[in-house]
JSON list of C-alpha atoms in Angstrom, two decimals:
[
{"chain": "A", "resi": 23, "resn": "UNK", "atom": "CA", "xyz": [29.78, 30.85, -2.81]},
{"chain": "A", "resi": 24, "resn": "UNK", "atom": "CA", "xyz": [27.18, 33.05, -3.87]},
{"chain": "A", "resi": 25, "resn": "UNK", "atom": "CA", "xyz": [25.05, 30.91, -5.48]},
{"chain": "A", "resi": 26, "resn": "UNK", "atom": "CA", "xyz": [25.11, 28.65, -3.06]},
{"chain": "A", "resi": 27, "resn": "UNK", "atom": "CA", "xyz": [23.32, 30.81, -0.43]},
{"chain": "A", "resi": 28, "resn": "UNK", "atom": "CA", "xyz": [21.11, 31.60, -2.75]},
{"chain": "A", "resi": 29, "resn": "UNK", "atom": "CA", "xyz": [17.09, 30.66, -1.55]},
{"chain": "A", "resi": 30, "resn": "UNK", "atom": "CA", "xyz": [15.76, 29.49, -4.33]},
{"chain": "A", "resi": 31, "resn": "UNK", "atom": "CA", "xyz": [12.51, 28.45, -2.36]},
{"chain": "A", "resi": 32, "resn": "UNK", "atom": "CA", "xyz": [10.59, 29.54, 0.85]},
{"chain": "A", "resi": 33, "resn": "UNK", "atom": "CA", "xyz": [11.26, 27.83, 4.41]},
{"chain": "A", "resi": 34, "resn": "UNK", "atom": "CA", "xyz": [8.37, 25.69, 4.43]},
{"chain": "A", "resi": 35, "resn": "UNK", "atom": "CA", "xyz": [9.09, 24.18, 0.89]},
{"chain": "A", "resi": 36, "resn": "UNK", "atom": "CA", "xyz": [12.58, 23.09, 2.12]},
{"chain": "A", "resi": 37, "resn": "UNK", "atom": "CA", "xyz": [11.35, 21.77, 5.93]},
{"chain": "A", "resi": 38, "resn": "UNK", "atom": "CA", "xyz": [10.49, 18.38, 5.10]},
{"chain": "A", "resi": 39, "resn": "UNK", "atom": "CA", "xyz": [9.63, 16.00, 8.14]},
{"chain": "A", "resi": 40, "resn": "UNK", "atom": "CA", "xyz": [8.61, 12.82, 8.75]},
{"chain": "A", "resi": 41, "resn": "UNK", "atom": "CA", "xyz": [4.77, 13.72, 8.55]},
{"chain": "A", "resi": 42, "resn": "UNK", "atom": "CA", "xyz": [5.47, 15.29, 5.16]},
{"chain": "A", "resi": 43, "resn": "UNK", "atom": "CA", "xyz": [6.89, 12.05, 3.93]},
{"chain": "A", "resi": 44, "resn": "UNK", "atom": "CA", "xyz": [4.28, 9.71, 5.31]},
{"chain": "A", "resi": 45, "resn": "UNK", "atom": "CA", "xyz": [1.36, 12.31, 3.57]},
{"chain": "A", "resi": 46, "resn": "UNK", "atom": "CA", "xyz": [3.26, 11.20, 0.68]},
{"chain": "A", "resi": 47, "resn": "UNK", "atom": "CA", "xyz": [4.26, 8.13, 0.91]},
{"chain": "A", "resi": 48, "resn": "UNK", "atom": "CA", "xyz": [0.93, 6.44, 2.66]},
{"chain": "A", "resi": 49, "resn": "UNK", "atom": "CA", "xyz": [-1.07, 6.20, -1.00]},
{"chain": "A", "resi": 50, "resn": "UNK", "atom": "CA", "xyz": [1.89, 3.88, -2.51]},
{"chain": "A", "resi": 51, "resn": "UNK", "atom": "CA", "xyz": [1.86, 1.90, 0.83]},
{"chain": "A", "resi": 52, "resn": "UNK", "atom": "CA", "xyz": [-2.25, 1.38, 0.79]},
{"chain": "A", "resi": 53, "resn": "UNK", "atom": "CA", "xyz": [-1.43, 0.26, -2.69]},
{"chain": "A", "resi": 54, "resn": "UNK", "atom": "CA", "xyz": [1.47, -2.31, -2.27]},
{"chain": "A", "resi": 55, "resn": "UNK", "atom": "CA", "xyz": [-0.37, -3.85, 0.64]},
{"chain": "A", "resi": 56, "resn": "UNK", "atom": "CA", "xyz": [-4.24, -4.04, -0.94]},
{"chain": "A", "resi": 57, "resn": "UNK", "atom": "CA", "xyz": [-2.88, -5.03, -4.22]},
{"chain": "A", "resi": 58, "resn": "UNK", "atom": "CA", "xyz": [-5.53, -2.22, -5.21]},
{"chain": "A", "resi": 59, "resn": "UNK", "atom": "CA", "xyz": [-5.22, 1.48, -6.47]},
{"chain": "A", "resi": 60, "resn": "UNK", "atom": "CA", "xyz": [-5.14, 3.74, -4.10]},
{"chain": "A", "resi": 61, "resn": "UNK", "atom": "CA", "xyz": [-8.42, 6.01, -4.83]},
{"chain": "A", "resi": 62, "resn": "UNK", "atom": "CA", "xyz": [-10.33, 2.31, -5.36]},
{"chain": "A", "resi": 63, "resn": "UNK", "atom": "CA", "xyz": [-9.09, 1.05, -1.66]},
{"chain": "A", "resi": 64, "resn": "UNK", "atom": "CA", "xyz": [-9.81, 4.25, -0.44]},
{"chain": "A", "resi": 65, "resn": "UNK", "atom": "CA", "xyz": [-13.49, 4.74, -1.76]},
{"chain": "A", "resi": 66, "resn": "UNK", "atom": "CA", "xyz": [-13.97, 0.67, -1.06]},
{"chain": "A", "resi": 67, "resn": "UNK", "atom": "CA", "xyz": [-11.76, 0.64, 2.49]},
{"chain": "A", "resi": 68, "resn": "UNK", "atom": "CA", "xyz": [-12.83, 4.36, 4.25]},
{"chain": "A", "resi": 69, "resn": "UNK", "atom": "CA", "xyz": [-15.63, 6.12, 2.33]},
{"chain": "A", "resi": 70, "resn": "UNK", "atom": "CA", "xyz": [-18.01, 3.30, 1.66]},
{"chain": "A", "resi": 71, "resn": "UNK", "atom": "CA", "xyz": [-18.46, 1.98, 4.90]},
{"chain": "A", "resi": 72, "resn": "UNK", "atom": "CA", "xyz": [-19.09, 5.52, 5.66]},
{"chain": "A", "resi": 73, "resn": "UNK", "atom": "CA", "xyz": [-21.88, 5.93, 2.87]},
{"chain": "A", "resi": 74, "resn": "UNK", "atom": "CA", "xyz": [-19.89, 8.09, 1.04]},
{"chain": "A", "resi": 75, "resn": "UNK", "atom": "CA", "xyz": [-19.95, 7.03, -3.00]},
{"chain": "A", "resi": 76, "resn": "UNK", "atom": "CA", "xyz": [-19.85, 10.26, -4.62]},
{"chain": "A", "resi": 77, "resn": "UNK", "atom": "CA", "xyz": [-16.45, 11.55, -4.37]},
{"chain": "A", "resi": 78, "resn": "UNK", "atom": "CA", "xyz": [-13.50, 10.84, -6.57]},
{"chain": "A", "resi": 79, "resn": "UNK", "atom": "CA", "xyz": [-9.56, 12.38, -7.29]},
{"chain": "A", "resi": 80, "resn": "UNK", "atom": "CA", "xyz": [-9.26, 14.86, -9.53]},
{"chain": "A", "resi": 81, "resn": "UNK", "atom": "CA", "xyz": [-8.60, 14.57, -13.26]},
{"chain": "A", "resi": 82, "resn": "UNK", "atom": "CA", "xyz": [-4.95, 15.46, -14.11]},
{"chain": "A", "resi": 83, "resn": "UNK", "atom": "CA", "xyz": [-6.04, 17.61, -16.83]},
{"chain": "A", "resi": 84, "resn": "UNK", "atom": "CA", "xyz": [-8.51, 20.07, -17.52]},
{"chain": "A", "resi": 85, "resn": "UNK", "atom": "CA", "xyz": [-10.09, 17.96, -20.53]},
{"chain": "A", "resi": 86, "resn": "UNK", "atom": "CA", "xyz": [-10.03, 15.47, -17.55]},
{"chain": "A", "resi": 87, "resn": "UNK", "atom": "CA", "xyz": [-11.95, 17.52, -15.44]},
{"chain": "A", "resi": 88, "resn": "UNK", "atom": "CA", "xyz": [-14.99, 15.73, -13.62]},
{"chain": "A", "resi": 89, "resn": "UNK", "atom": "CA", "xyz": [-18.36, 17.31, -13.79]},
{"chain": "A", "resi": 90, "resn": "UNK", "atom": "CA", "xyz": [-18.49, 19.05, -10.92]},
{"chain": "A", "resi": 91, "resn": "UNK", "atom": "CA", "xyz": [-15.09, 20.09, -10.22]},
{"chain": "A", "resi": 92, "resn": "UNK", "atom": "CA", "xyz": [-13.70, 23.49, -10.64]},
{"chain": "A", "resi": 93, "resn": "UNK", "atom": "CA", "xyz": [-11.58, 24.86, -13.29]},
{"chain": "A", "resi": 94, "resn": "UNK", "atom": "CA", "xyz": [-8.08, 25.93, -11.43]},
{"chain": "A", "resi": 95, "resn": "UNK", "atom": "CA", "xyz": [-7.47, 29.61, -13.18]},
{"chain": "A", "resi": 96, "resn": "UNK", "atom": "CA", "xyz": [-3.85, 30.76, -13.08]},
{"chain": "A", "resi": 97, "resn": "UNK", "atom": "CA", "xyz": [-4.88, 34.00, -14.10]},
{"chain": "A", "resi": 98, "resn": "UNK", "atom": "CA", "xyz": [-3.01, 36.87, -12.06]},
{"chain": "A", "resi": 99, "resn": "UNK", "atom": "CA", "xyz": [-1.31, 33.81, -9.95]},
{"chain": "A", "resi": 100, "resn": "UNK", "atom": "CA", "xyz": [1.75, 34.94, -7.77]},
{"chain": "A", "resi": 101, "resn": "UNK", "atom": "CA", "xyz": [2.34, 31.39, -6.47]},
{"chain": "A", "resi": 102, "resn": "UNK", "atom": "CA", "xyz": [4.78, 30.35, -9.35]},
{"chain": "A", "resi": 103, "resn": "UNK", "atom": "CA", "xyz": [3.22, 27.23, -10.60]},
{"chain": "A", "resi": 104, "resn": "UNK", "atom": "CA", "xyz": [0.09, 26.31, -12.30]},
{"chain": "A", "resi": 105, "resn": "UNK", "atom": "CA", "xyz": [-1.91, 23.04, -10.36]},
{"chain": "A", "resi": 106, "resn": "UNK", "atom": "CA", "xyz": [-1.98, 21.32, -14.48]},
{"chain": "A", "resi": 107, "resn": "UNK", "atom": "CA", "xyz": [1.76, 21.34, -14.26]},
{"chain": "A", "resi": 108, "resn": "UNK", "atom": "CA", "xyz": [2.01, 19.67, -11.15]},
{"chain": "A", "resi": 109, "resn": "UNK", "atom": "CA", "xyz": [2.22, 15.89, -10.00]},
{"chain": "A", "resi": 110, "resn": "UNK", "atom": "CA", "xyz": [-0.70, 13.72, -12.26]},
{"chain": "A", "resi": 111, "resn": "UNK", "atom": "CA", "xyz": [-3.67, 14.02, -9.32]},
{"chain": "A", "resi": 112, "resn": "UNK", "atom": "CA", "xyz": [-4.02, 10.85, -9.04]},
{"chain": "A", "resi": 113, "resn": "UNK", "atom": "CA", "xyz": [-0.67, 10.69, -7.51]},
{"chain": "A", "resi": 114, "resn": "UNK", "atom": "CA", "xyz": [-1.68, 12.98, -5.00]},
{"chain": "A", "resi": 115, "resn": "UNK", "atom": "CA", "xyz": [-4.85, 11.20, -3.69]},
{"chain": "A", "resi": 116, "resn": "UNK", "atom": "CA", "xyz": [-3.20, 11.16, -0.35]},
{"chain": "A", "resi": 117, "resn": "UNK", "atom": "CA", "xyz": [-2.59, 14.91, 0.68]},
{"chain": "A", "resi": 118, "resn": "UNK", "atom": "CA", "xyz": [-5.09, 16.35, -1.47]},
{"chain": "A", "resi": 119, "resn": "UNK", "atom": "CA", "xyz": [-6.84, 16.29, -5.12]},
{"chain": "A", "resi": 120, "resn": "UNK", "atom": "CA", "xyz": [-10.46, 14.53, -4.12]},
{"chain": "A", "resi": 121, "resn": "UNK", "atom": "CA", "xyz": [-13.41, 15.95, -4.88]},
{"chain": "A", "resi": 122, "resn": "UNK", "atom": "CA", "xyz": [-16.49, 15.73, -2.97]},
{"chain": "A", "resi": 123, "resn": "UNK", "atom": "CA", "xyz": [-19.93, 17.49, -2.41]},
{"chain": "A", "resi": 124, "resn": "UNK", "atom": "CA", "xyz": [-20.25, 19.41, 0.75]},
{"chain": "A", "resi": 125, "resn": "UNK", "atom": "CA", "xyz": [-23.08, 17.01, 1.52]},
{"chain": "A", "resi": 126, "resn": "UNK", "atom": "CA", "xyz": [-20.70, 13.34, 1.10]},
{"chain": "A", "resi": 127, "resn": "UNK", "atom": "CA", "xyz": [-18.28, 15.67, 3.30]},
{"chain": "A", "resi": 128, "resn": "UNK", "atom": "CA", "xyz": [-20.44, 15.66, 6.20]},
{"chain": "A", "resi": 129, "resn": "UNK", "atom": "CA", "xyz": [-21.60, 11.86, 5.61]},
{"chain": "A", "resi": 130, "resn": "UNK", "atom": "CA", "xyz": [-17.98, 11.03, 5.98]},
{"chain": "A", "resi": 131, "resn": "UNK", "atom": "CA", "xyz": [-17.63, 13.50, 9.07]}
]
């Protein structure tokens, strides 16, 4: 069948392992077990006990935006999706979406 052979995506979008489904699966499990959200038991559980209080997940939208963060362009984009389109951000606290200064980066390092 033709269209079965067909690759609709690239390699590494189709290679899921077990470390891709834990990156994705560890903010819901944080959040069942603390009873909390997950970017709350993350800034209370992991970044304040390292001093870090300025850093936050990303706002879905760019109304949402936060006042530092940077405007995603999509301008001339040849990877096929636009980041506003995507999963709400703060579903994907835990591989990606926070926003720090380079400063709180280095407190937390």
């Amino acid at each position: 069948n033709k269209f079965a052979k067909r690759r609709y995506y690239k390699k590494h979008v189709t290679d899921v392992t077990v470390r891709h489904l834990l990156e994705h699966t560890a903010g819901y499990l944080a959040e069942h077990l603390s009873g909390m959200d997950y970017e709350s038991f993350v800034k209370k559980s992991i970044f304040a006990p390292a001093g870090v209080h300025d850093i936050q997940v990303a706002g879905p939208t760019i109304s949402d935006r936060a006042p530092r963060e940077v405007l995603y362009y999509m301008s001339g984009n040849n990877l096929g999706f636009d980041p506003y389109e995507m999963l709400p951000s703060e579903r994907i606290g835990p591989w990606g979406g926070w926003i720090a200064s380079p400063i709180q980066l280095l407190l937390f390092m």
